[in-house]
mmCIF file of C-alpha atoms in Angstrom:
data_model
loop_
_atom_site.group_PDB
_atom_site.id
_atom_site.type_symbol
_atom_site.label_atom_id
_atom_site.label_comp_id
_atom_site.label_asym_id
_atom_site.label_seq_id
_atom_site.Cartn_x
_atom_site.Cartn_y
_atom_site.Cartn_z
ATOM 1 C CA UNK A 43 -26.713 -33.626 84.755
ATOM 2 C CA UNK A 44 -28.440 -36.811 83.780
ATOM 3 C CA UNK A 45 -27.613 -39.879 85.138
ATOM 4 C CA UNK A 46 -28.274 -43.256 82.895
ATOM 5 C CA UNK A 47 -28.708 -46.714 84.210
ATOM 6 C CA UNK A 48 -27.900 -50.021 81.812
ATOM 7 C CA UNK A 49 -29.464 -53.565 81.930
ATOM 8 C CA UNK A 50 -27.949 -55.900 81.926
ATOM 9 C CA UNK A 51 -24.341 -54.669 82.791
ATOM 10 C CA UNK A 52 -22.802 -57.578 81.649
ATOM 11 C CA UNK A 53 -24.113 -60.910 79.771
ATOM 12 C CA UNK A 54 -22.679 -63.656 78.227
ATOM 13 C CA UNK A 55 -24.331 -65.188 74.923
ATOM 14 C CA UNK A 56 -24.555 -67.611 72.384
ATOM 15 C CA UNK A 57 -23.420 -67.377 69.145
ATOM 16 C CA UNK A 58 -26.939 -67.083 66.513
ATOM 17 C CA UNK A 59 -29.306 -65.487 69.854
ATOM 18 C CA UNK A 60 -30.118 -61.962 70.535
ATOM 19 C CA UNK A 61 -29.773 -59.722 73.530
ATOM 20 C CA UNK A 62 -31.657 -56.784 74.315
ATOM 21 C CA UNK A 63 -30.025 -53.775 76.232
ATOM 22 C CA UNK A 64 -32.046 -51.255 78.618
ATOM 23 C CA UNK A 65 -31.224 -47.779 79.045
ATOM 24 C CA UNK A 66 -32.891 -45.674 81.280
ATOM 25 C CA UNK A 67 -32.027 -41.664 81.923
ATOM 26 C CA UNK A 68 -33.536 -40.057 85.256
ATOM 27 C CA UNK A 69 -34.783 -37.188 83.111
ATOM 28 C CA UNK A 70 -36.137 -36.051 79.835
ATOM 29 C CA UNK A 71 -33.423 -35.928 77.195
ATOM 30 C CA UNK A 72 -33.262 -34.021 74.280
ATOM 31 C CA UNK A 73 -31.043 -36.592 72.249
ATOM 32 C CA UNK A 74 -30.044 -40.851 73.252
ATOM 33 C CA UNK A 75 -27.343 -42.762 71.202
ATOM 34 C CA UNK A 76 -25.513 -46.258 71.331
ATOM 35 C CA UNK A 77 -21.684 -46.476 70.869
ATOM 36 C CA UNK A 78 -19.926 -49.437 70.822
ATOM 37 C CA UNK A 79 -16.284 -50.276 72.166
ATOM 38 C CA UNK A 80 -14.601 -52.724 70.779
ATOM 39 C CA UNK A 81 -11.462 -54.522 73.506
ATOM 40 C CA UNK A 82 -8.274 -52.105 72.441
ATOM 41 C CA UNK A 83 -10.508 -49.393 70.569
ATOM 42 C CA UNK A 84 -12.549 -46.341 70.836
ATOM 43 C CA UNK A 85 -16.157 -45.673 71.058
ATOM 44 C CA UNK A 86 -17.966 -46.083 67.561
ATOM 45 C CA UNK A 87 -21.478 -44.349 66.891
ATOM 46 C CA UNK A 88 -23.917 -46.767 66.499
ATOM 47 C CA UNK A 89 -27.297 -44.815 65.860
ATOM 48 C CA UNK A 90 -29.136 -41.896 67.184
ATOM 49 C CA UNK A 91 -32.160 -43.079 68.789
ATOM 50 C CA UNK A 92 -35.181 -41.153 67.974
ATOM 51 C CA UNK A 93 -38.261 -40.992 70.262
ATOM 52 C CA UNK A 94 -41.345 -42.150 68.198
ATOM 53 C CA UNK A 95 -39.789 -43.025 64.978
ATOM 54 C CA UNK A 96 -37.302 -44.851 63.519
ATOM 55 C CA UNK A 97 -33.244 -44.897 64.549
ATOM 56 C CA UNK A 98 -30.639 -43.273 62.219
ATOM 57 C CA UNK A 99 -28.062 -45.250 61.972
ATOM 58 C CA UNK A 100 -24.970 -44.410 61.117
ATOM 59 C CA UNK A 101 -22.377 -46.136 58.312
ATOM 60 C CA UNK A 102 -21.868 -49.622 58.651
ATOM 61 C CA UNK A 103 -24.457 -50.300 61.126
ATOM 62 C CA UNK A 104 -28.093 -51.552 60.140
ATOM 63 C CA UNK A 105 -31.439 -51.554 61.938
ATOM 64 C CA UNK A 106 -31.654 -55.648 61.541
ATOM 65 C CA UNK A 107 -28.799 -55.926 62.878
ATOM 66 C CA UNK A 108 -29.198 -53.264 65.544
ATOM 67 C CA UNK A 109 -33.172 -52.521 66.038
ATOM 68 C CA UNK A 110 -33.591 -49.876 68.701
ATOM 69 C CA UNK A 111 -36.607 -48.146 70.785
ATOM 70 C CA UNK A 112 -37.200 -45.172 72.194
ATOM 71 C CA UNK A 113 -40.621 -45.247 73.130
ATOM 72 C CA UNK A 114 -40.167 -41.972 75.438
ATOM 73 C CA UNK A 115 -38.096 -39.400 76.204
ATOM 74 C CA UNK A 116 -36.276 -41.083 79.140
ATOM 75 C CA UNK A 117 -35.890 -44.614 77.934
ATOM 76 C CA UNK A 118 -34.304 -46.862 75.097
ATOM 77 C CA UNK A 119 -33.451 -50.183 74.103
ATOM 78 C CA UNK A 120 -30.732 -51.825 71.456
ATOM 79 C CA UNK A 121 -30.991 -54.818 70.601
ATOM 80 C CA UNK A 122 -27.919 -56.905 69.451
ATOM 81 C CA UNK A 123 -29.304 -60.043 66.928
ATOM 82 C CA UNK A 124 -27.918 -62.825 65.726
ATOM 83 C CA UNK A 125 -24.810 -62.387 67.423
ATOM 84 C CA UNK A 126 -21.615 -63.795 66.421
ATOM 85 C CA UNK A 127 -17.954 -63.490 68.537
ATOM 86 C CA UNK A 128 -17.368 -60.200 66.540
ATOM 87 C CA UNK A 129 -20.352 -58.458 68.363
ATOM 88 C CA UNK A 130 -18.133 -58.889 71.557
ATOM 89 C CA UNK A 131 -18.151 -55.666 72.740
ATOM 90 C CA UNK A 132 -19.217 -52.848 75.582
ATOM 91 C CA UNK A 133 -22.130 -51.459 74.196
ATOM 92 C CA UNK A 134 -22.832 -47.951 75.753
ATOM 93 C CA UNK A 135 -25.949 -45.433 75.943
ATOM 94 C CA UNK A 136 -25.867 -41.485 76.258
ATOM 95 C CA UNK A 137 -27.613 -38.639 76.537
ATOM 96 C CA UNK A 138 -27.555 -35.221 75.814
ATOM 97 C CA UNK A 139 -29.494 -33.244 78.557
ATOM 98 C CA UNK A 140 -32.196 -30.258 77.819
ATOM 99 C CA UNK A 141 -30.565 -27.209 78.219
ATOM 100 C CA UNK A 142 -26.704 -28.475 78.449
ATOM 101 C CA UNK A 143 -26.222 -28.140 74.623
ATOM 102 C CA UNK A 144 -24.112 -30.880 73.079
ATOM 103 C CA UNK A 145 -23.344 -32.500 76.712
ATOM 104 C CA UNK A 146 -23.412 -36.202 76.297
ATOM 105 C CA UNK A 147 -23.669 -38.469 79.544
ATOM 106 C CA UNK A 148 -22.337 -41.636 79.106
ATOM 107 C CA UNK A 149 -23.982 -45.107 81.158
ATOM 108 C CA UNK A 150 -21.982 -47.518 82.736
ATOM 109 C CA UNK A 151 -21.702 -49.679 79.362
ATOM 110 C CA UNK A 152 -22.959 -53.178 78.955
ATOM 111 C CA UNK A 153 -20.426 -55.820 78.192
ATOM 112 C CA UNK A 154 -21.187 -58.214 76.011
ATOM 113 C CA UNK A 155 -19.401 -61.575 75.317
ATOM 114 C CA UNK A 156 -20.658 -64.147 72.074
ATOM 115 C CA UNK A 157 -19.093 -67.459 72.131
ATOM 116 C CA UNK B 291 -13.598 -38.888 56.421
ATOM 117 C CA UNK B 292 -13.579 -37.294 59.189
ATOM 118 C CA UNK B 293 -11.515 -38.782 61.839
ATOM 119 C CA UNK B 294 -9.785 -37.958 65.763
ATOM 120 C CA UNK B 295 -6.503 -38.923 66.313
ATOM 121 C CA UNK B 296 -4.438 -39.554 70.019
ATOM 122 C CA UNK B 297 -0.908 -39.526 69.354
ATOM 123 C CA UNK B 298 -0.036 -41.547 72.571
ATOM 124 C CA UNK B 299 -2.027 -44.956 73.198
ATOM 125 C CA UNK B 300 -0.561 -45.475 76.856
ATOM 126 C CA UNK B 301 1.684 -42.883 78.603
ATOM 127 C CA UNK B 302 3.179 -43.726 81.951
ATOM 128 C CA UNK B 303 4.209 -40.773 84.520
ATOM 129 C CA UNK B 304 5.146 -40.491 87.629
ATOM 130 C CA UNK B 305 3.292 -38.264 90.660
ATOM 131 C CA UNK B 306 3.807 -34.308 89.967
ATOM 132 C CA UNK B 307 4.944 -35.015 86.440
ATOM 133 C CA UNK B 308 3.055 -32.529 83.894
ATOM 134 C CA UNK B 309 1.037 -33.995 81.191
ATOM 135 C CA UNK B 310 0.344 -33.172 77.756
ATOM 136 C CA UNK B 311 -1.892 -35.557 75.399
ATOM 137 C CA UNK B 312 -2.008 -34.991 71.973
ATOM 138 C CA UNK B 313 -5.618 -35.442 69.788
ATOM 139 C CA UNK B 314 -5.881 -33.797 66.388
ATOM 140 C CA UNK B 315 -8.906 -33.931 64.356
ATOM 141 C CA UNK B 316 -9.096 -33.744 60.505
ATOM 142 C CA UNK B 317 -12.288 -31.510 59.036
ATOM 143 C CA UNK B 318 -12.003 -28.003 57.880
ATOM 144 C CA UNK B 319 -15.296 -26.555 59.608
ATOM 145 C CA UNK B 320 -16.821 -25.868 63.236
ATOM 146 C CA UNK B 321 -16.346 -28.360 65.732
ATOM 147 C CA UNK B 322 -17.258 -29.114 69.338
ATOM 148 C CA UNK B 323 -14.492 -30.787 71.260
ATOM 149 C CA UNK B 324 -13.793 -32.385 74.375
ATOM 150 C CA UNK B 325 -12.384 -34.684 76.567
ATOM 151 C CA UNK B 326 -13.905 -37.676 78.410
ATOM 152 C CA UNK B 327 -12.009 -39.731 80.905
ATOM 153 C CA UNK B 328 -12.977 -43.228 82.257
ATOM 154 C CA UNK B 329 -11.473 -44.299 85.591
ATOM 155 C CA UNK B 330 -11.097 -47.698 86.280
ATOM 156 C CA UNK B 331 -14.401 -49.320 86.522
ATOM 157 C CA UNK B 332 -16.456 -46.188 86.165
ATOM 158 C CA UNK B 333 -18.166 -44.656 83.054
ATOM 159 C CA UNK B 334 -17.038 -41.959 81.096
ATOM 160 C CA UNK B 335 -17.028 -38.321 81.956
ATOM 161 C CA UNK B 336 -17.037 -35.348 80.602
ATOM 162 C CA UNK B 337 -13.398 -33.519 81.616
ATOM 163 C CA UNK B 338 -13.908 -29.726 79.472
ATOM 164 C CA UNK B 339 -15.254 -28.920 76.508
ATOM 165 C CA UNK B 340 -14.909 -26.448 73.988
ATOM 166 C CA UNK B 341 -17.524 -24.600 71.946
ATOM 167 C CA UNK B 342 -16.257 -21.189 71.324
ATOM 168 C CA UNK B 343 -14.628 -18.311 72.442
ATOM 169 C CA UNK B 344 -11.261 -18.526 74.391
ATOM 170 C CA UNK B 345 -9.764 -21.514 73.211
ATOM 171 C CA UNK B 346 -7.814 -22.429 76.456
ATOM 172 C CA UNK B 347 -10.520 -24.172 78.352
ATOM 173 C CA UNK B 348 -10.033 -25.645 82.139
ATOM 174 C CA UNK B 349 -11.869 -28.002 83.194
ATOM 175 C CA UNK B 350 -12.149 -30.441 86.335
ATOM 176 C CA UNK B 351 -9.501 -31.862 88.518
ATOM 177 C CA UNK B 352 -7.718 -28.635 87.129
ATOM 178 C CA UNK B 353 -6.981 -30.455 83.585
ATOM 179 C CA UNK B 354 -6.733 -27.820 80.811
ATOM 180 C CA UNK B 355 -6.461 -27.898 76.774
ATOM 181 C CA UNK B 356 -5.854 -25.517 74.275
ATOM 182 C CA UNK B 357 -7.700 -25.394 70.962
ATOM 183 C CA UNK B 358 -5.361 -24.565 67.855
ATOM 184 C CA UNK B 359 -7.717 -24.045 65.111
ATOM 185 C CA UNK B 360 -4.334 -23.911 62.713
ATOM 186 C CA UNK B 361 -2.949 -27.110 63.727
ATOM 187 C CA UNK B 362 -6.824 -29.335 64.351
ATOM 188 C CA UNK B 363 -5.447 -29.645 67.910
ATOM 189 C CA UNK B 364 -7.125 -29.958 71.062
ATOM 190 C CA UNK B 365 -4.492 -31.395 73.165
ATOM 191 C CA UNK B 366 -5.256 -31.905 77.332
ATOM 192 C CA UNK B 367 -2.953 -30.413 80.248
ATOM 193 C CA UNK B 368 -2.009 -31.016 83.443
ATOM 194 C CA UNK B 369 0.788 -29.627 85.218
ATOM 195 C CA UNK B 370 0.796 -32.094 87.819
ATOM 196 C CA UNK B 371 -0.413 -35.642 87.813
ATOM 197 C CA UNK B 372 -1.668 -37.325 91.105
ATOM 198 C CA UNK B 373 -1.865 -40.812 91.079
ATOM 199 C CA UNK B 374 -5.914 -40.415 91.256
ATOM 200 C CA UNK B 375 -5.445 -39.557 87.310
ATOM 201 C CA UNK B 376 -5.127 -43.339 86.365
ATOM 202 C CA UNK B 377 -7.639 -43.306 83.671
ATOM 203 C CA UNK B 378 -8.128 -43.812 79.858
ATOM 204 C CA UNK B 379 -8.728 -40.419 78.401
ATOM 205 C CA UNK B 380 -10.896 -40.027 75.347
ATOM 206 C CA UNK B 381 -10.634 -37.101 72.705
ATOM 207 C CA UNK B 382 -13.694 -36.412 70.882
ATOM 208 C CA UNK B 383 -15.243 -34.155 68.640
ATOM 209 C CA UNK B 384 -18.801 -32.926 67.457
ATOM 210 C CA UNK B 385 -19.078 -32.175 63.506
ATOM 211 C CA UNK B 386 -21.250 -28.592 62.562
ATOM 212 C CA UNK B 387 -23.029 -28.331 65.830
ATOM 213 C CA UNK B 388 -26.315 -27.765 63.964
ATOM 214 C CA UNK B 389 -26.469 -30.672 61.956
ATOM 215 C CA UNK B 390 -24.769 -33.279 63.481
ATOM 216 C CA UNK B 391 -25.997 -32.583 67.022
ATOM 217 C CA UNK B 392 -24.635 -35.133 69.769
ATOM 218 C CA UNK B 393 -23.061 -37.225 67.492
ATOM 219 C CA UNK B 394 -19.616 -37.631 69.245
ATOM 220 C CA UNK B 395 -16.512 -38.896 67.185
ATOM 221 C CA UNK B 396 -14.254 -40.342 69.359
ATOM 222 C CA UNK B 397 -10.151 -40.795 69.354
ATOM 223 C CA UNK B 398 -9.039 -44.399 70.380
ATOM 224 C CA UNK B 399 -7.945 -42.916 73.674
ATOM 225 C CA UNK B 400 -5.203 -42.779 75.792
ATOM 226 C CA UNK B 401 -4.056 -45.041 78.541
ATOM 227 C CA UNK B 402 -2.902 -43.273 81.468
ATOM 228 C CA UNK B 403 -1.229 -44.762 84.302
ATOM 229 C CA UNK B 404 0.572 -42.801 87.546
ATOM 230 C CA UNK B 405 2.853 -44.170 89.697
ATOM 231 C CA UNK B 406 2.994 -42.846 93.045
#
């Protein structure tokens, strides 16, 4: 299994800033993603992040909103800009390990407040 | 669209009760499925998951579910609930494994709470 670390875990911002989330696997992954969780519902698909080239994102979500990274196979970042109270939200990476076909860790989640 | 649905948003048992939670997903071709649970203050993990094959898979902490390809059902099982189950359980669902791979759709999960 692969085990996924987030920075920061938990941040409170101002409304108009950015934040940018770290998410580091302890192995080479085939596949990384960012889901979001809004308080009272489930996890929403942000993107698929795609080492060397650019995120796909999926409907509703756009890369100025939501640039991401993946500059190797282990690591990613999403960045959350100009935020505004509805961007309130735990923001979470995953990763599907080599060889463990469509199994998706999940990190711990980053929780992000915009006032 | 495609879409996963939980039929139960909080269920509350007490110890040795059985479970059953419902999740149904709407789209006509192959699917992945599974179930995630998050415990309190933890991150999510993976409970079973079904690819293919026999479609009553078990899984950890001897949770089971049942795929019904007639009835787009995937619902978990548990005979007897401990009080260690306190969770939020997540149905989810992978779209034509080839194209779509990894990208989970998720139900809006189900609150469980056990009182001893």
């Amino acid at each position: 299994s692969a085990v996924i670390s987030q920075k920061p875990s938990r941040d409170i911002c101002q409304r108009g800033t950015s934040l940018t989330i770290q998410c580091q696997v302890d192995s080479q992954v085939t596949m990384m993603f960012w889901y979001r969780q809004q308080p009272g519902q489930s996890l929403t698909l942000i993107a698929t992040a795609n080492q060397g080239s650019e995120a796909t994102y999926e409907s509703g979500f756009v890369i100025d909103k939501f640039p991401i990274s993946r500059p190797n196979l282990t690591f990613s970042t999403l960045t959350v800009s100009n935020m505004s109270p509805e961007d309130s939200s735990i923001y979470l990476c995953s990763a599907v390990d080599r060889g463990l076909e469509n199994e998706q860790f999940f990190g711990p989640g980053t929780r992000l407040t915009v006032l | 669209a495609q879409s996963v649905s939980q039929h139960n948003h909080h269920v509350i048992l007490s110890e040795a009760a059985s479970l059953e939670l419902g999740c149904n997903y709407s789209y006509g071709g192959t699917v992945n499925l599974f179930w995630y649970v998050q415990y309190p203050g933890q991150h999510l993990q993976l409970l079973l998951k079904y690819f293919s094959g026999d479609p009553l898979v078990k899984g950890i902490k001897g949770f089971e579910a049942e795929f019904i390809k007639s009835k787009f059902s995937f619902n978990l099982r548990k005979p007897s609930v401990q009080w260690s189950d306190t969770a939020e359980y997540f149905c989810a669902v992978i779209l034509d494994r080839g194209s779509t791979l990894g990208r989970l759709y998720f139900g809006r999960g189900t609150q469980l709470t056990v009182w001893p």
